[in-house]
Each structure stands twice: as C-alpha cells, then as structure tokens.
Short mmCIF file of C-alpha atoms in Angstrom, two decimals:
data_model
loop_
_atom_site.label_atom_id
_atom_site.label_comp_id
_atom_site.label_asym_id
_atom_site.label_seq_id
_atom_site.Cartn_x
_atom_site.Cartn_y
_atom_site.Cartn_z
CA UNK A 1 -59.11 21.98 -17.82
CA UNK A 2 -56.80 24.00 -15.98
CA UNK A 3 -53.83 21.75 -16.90
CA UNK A 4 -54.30 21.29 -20.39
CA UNK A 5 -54.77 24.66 -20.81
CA UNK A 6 -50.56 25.00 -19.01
CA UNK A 7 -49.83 22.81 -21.37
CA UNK A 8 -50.92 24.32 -24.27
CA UNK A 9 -49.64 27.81 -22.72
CA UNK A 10 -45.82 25.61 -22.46
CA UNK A 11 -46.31 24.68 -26.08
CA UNK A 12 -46.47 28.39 -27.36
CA UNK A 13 -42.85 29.14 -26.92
CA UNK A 14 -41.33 26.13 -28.59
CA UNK A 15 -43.71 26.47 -31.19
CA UNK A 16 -42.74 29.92 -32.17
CA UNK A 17 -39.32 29.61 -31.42
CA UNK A 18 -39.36 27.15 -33.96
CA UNK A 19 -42.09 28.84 -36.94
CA UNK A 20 -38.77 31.59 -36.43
CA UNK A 21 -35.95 29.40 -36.93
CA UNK A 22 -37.39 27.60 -40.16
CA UNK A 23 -38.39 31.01 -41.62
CA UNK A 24 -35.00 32.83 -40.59
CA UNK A 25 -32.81 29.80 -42.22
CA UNK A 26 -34.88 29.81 -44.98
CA UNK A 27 -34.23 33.72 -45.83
CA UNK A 28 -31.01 33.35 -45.32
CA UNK A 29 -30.83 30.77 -48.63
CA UNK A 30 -32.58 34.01 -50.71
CA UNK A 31 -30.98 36.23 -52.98
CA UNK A 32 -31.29 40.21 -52.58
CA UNK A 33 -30.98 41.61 -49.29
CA UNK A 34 -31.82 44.71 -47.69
CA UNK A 35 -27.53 45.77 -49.28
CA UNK A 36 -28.59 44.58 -52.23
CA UNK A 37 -31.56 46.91 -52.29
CA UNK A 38 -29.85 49.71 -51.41
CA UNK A 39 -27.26 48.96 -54.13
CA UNK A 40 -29.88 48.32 -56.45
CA UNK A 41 -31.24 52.01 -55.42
CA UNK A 42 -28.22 53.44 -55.73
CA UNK A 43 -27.79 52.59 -59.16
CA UNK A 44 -31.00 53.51 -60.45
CA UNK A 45 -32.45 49.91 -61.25
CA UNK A 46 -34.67 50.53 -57.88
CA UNK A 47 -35.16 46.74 -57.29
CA UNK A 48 -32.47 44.27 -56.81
CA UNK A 49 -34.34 41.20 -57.99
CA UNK A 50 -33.99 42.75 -61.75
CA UNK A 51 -30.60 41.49 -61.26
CA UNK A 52 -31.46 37.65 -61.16
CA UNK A 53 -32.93 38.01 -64.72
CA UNK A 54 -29.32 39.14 -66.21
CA UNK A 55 -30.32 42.59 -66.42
CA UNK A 56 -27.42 45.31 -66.04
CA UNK A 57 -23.87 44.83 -66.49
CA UNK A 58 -22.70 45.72 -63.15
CA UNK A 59 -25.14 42.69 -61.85
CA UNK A 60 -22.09 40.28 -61.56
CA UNK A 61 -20.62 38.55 -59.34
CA UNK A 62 -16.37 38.93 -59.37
CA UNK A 63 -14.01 37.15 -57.23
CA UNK A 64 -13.36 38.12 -53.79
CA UNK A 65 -14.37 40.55 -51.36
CA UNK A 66 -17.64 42.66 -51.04
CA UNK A 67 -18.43 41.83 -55.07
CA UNK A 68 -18.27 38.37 -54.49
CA UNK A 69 -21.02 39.03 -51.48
CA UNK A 70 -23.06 41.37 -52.55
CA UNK A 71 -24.86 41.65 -55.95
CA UNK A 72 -24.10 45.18 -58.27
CA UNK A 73 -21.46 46.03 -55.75
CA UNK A 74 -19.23 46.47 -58.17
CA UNK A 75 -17.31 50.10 -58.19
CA UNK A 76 -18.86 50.80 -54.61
CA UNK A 77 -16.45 51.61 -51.76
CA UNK A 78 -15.36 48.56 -49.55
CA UNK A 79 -15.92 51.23 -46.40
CA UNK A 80 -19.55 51.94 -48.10
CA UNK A 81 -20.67 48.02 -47.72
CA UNK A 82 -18.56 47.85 -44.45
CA UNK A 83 -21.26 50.50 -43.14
CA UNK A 84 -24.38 49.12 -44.67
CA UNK A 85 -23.45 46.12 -43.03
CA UNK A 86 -22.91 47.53 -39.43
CA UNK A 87 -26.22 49.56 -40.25
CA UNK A 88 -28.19 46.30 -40.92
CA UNK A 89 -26.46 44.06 -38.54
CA UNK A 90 -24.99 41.54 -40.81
CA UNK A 91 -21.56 42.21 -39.64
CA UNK A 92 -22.63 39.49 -37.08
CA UNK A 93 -22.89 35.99 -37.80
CA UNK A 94 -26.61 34.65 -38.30
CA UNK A 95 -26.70 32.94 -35.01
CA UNK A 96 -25.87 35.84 -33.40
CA UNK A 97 -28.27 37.88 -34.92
CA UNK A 98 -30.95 35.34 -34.59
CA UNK A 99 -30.35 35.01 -30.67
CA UNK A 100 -30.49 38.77 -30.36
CA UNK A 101 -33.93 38.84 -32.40
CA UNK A 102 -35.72 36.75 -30.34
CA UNK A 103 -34.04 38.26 -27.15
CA UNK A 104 -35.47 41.60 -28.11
CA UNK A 105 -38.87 39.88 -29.36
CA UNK A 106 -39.75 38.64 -26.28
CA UNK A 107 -39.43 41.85 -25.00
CA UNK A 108 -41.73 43.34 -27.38
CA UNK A 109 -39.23 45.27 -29.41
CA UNK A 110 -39.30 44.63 -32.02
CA UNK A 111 -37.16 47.30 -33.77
CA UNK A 112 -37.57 49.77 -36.52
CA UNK A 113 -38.11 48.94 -40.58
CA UNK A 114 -35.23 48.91 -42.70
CA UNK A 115 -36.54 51.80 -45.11
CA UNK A 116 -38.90 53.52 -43.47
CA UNK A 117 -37.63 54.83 -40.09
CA UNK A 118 -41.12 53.72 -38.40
CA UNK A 119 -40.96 51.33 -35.83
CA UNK A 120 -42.27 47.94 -37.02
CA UNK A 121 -44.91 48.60 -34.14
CA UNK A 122 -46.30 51.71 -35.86
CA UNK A 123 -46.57 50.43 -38.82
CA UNK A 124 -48.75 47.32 -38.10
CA UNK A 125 -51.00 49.87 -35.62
CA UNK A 126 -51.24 52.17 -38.85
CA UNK A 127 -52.04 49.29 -41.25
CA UNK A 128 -54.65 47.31 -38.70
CA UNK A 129 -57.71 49.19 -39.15
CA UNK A 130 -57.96 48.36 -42.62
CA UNK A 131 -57.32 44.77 -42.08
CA UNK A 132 -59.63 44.74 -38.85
CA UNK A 133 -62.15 45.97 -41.09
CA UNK A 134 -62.02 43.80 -43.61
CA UNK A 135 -61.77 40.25 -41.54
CA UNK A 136 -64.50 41.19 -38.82
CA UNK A 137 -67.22 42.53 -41.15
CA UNK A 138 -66.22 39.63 -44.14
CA UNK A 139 -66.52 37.27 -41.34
CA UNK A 140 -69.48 38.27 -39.37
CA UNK A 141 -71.52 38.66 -42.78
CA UNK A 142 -70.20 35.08 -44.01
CA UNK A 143 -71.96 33.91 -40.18
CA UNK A 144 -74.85 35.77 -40.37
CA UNK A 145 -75.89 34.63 -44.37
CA UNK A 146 -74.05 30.92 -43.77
CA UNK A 147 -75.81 29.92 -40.40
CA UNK A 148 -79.49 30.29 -41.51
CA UNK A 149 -78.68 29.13 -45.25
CA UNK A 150 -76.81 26.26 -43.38
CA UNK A 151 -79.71 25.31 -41.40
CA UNK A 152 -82.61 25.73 -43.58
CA UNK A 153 -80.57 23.08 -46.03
CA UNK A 154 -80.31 20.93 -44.01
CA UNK A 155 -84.34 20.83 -43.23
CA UNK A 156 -84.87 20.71 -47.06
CA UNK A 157 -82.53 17.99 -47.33
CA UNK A 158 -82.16 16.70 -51.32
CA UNK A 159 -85.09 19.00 -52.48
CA UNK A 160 -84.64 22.06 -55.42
CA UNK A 161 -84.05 24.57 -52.91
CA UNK A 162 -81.11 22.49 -51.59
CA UNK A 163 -79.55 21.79 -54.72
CA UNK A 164 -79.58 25.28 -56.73
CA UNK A 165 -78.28 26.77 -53.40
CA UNK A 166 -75.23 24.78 -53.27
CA UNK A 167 -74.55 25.18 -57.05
CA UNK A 168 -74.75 29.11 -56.31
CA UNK A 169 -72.72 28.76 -53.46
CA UNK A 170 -70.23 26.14 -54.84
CA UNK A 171 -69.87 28.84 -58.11
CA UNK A 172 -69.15 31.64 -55.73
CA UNK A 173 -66.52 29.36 -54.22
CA UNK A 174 -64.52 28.65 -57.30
CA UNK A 175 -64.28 32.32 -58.63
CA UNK A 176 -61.02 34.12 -58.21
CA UNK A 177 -61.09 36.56 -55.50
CA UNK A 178 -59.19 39.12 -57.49
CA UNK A 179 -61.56 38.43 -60.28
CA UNK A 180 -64.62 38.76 -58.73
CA UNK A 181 -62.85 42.06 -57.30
CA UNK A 182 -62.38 43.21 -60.39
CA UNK A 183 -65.90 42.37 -61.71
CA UNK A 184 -67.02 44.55 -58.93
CA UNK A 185 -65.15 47.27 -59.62
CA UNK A 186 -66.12 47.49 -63.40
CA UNK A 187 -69.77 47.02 -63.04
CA UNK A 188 -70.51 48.60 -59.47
CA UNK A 189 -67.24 51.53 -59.34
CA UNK A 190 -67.43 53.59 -62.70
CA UNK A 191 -65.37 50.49 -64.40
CA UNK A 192 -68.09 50.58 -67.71
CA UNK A 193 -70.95 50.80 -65.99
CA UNK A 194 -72.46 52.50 -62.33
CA UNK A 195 -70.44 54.59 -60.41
CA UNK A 196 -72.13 53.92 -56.84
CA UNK A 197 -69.29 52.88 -54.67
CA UNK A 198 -65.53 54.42 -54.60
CA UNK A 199 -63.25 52.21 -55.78
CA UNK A 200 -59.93 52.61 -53.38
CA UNK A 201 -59.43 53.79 -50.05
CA UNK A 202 -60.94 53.10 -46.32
CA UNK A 203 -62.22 56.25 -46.26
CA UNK A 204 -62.42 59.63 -48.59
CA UNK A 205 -59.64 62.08 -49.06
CA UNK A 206 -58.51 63.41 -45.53
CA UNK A 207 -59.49 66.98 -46.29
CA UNK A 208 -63.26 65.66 -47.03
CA UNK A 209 -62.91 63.07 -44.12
CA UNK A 210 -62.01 65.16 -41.57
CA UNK A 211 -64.53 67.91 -42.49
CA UNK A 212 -67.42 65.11 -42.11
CA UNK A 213 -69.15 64.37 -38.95
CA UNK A 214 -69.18 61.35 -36.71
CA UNK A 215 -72.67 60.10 -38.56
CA UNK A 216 -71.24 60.88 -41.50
CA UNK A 217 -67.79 59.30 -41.08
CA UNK A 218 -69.31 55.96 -40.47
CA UNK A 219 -71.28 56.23 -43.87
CA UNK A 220 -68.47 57.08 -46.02
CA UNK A 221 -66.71 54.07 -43.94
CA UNK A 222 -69.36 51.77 -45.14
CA UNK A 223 -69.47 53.25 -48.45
CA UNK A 224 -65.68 52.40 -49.29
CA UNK A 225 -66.30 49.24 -47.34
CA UNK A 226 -68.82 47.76 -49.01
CA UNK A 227 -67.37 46.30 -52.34
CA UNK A 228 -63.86 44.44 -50.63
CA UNK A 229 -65.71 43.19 -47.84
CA UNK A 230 -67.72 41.38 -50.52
CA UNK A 231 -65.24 40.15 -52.60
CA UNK A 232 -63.64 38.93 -49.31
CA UNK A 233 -66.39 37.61 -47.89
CA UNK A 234 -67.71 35.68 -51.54
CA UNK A 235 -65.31 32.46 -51.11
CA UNK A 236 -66.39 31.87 -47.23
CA UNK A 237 -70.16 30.94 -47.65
CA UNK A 238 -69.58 27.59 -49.16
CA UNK A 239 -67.10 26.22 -46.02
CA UNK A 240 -69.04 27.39 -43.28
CA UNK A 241 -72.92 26.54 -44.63
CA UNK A 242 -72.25 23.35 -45.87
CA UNK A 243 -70.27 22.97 -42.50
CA UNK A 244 -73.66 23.92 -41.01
CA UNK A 245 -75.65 21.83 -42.96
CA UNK A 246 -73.44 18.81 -42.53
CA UNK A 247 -73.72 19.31 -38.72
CA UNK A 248 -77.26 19.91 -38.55
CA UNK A 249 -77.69 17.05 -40.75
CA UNK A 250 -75.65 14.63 -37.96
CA UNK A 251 -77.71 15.89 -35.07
CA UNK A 252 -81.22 15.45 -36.61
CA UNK A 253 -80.20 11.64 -37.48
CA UNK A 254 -79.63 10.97 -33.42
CA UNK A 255 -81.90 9.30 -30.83
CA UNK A 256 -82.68 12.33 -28.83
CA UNK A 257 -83.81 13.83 -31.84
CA UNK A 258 -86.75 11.16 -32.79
CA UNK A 259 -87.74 10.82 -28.95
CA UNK A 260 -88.61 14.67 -28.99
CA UNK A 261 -90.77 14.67 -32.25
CA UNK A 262 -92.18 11.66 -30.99
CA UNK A 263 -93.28 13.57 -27.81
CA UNK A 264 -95.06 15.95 -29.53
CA UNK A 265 -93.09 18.74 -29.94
CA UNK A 266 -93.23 21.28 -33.23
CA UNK A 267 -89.99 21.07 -35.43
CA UNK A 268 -89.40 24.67 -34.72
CA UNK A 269 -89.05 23.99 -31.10
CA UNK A 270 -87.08 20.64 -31.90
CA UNK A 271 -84.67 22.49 -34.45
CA UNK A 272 -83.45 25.99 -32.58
CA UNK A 273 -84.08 23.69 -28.56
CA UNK A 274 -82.69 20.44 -28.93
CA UNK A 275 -80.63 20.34 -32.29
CA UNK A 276 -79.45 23.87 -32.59
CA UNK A 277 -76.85 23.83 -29.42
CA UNK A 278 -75.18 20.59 -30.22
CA UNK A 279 -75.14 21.29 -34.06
CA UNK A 280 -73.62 24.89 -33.60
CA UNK A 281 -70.26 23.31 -31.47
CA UNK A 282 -68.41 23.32 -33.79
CA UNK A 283 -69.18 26.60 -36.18
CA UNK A 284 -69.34 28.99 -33.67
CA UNK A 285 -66.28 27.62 -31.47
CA UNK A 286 -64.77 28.39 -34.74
CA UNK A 287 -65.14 31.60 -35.19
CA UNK A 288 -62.04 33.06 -33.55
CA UNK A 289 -59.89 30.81 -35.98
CA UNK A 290 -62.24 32.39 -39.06
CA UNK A 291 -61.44 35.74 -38.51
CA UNK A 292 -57.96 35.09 -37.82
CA UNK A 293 -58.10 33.83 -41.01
CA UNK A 294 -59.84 36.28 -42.89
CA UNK A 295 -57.85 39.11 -40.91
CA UNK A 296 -54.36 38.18 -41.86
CA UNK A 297 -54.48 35.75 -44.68
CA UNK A 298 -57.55 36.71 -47.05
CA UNK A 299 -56.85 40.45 -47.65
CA UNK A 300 -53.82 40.43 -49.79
CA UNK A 301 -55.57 40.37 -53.19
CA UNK A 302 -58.23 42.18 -52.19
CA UNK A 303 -55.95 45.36 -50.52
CA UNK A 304 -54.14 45.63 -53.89
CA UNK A 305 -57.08 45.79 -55.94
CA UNK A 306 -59.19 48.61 -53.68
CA UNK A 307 -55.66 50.15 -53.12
CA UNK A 308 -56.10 49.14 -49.49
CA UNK A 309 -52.82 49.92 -46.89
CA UNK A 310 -53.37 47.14 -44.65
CA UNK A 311 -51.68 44.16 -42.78
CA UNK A 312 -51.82 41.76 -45.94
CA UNK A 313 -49.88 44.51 -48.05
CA UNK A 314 -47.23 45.36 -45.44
CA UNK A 315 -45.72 41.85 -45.45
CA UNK A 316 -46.20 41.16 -49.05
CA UNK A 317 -44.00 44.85 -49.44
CA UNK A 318 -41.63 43.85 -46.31
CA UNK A 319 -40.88 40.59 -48.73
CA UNK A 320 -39.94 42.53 -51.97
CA UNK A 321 -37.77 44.85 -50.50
CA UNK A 322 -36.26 42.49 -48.05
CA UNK A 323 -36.92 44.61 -45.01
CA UNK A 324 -35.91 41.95 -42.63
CA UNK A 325 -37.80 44.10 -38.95
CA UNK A 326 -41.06 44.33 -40.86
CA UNK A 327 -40.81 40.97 -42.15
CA UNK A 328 -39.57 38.77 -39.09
CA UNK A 329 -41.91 41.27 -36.08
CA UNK A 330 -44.76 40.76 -38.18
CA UNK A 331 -44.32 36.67 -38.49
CA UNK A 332 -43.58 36.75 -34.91
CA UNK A 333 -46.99 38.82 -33.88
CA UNK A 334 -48.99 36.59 -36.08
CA UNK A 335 -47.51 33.13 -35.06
CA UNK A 336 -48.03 34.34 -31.55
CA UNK A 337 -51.77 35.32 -31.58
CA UNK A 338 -52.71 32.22 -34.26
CA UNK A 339 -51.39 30.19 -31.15
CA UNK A 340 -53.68 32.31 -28.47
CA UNK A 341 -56.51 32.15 -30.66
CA UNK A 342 -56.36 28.35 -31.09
CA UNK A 343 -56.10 28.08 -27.22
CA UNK A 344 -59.50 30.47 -27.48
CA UNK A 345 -60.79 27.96 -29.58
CA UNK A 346 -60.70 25.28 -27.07
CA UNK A 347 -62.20 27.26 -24.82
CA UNK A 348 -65.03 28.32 -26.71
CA UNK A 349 -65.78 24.86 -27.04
CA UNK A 350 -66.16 24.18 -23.26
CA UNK A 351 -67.94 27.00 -22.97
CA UNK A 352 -70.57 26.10 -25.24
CA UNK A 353 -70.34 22.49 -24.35
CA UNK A 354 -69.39 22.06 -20.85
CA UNK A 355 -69.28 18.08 -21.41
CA UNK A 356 -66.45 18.90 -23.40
CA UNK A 357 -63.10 17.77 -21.40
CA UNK A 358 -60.00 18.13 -22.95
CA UNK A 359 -57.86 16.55 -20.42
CA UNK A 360 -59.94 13.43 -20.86
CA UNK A 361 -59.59 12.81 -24.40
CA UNK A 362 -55.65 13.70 -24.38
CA UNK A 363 -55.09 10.84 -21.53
#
C-alpha cells in the first residue's frame, strides 16, 4: 500500500502542473483583461465585456500600438498602458509569467488580487466559512436521510413504499437548484407568504451578532443556515440512496448472505452484521469526494440567491473581472486538495475493507 500510495503522491505534481497549463493557455485566447477592466472603469462603462456587444464608440480596435492591444484604449496615454502593464505583469511574455506563477505557487504565495489589495490567501480564509458551512452540513444531512432511506429500499424491494420514494426523490432531483431556492425563499422568507427564516446572510447584522452570546450565535447560525443548506442539499438524495440501495441490493443476492438466514439468524442481525459493512464500501469511502463536491462546486447558485460571500462566488467574480491572482491561486488550491482527497479516498477504502489492495489490482 505504501507504494501505490508514492505513486499516487508522484502523480500530484504533473497533474496540476498540467490542470494549470490548459487553464492558463486557455485565458490567454479570452478577451478583456484585468487593462481592459481598468480601461473599461476608467471610462465609466464599469465592465469591459460591454465592449464585445458593440457598445461605445471608443470600443475599437485601430491600427498599431497599445489600441491595437488593448480594447477602449483609445485617447489613453501610451506611458498609462506602459504602467498598467508593468503593474499586472504582462510586460513579460506568457511563458515567463507562467514559470514565475507556479515558482511562487509552490511556495504558497500566491500573491495579492488584482482589485482588491487582499492577498488571494485572505480572501479564500474570509470566504471559507460560508462555503464550509454549506458543503459539510448539505452533505452530512444528504448521509444521514440517504443511508437509512437507501437501506430500507432496498429491504422493500419493488413494493409501494419503494416506488413513491424514488418518484419523490427522482422529482427532487430534476428541480433547478436556483428554483427550488427561490421557492424557498417566497414561501418560507417573507417572499408572499411566512417570514420564519432570513433570507441572506451567514449570520445577522454584525452589530446584533456580536451583541449575542455563544448559545445564541449558534442559533442565529442555524437560523440563516437552514433554507441554502436545503436547497443544496435537495439534488444529493437521489445519487447517494439509490447508490445505497443498489449496493445493498448486490450484497443481499450473495452466498454468505443465504447461508446466514439459513442458520437462523433474524434479518436485523443479517442486515446491519453481515450485509451492512460490505454494502457501505463504497458510500462512505465516498464521502470525502462528496463534500469536496458540495464544498466547492454546488454553492454557486445557491450563494447568489441567499446573498452568500463564499468560495463559489469569489471565483465566479475573479472570472468577470479578470482578476488573474484570485482566479489562477484559487484553481491551484482546489486542483491540489481534489487530488489529496482522492488519495483519502483510497484510503478510506482500505480502512474499511482491509482486503482491499491497491497494489494488487494495478499489477
């Protein structure tokens, strides 16, 4: 085990060396850079994509020089776009640049947002709690409802309970996140309706907040947390219990399975001392992957609706304003601990199943 697990430790630095050089070529094929922006900001249109629409007159491109570069440069001191340049470090060619990046990335710097003056490390420490929140508690409620749903269809196998179950679940599936978000916010956050839960925020106002106590902190947490973590969490019960049921179903159809009913044994001791183990491999040794999941790519929709400053929002923001630190640390984070968790995933596996050998089934 100790080998494969080198291996897959060797693999982690080609691998992200690579997810960067795709994603760094590719943004260097898009229109609207971090000059642009400025330009655009300059100029009062305060976005420099309005310029790909034909919006503007100084949005044109003229021959030679910075105008020819640089979108809405028109009229704007050579010297000016000579700076922003030097500022932004594309007076260096991109191979350059790209070398120095991952230089400094595997040093952990990785330097300081375009636009905002914070270091890209600050910012993803000040946006995590929110997405924290919202991927552990989506995914440990989608465990705790999925498992025993799972399980129990599987025992009622083809009966009524088993079929309007997966309809609900399988309708819950196939709504919109951002709809359902919605719904919730009309019905359950003083949309038409009730007004029981707030409908933005992690917490309340920071005068209020801080006044509260530490029992009273964690219910105004839970009170702003409960609507997103269920529209988060409303998509993820289909996967993982028909995942259980499918698995459950596979174990009670083996050998060792008829031998211990046949021995005498109740079905409650058969189901949760034989079948359970075996049947559970594979959702539980997924679990680091699901929250992974649910912790950097689920939350997008769902921050914007509840007006929620977290991980999901940062990049999507980093993206439309081009702010290349944010944008490029954050991919490189992310890459880096989707690879550790996967490794964690193996691992989990031996560890719940120690016949499990890796290096076996890879010779």
């Amino acid at each position: 085990m100790g080998a494969y697990i080198l291996r897959r430790l060797l693999l982690v630095i080609p691998t992200l060396i690579g997810v960067m050089i795709i994603n760094f070529t590719l943004v260097q094929f898009v229109p609207g850079g971090p000059i642009e922006q400025v330009i655009a900001q300059m100029q009062g249109q305060g976005d420099a994509t309005r310029g790909f629409t034909g919006a503007g007159e100084d949005i044109t491109r003229s021959s030679g020089g910075m105008e020819e570069r640089y979108i809405g440069a028109r009229g704007l001191p050579p010297a000016f776009i000579e700076q922003l340049e030097r500022e932004f470090g594309f007076d260096k060619p991109p191979l350059e640049r790209f070398l120095t990046m991952m230089a400094n990335y595997f040093t952990f710097d990785f330097g300081t947002s375009y636009f905002t003056s914070k270091t890209v490390i600050d910012l993803i420490l000040e946006r995590m709690p929110v997405s924290i929140s919202l991927g552990l508690w989506s995914t440990l409620i989608a465990y705790i409802v999925s498992i025993p749903l799972g399980i129990r269809k599987a025992v009622k196998d083809g009966s009524p309970f088993d079929t309007w179950t997966s309809g609900v679940i399988i309708v819950g599936y196939a709504i919109p996140g951002f709809l359902f978000a919605i719904l919730l916010l009309v019905i359950f956050a003083g949309g038409s309706y009730l007004q029981i839960f707030p409908s933005r925020g992690i917490h309340s106002e920071r005068e209020v907040w801080e006044s509260l106590s530490w029992g009273g902190k964690i219910l105004d947490y839970a009170h702003h947390m409960v609507l997103p973590t269920i529209a988060l969490t409303i998509s993820s019960f289909a996967t993982l219990t028909l995942l259980t049921k499918n698995s459950f179903l596979d174990e009670l159809r083996k050998q060792y399975v008829m031998t211990a009913r046949a021995k005498g044994l109740v079905e409650r001791k058969v189901l949760y001392g034989h079948v359970f183990r075996n049947a559970m491999l594979i959702v539980i040794a997924g679990f680091p992957a699901v929250f992974i999941g649910a912790f950097f790519g689920g939350s997008l929709i769902i921050e914007t609706v509840f007006s929620l400053d977290g991980l999901g929002r940062l990049f999507f923001e980093a993206a439309i304003n081009r702010d290349y630190p944010v944008i490029f640390g954050t991919l490189f984070i992310f890459t880096l601990l989707g690879l550790i968790v996967g490794i964690i995933s193996d691992l989990m596996y031996v560890w719940i199943d120690p016949r499990i050998d890796f290096e076996t089934r890879e010779s």
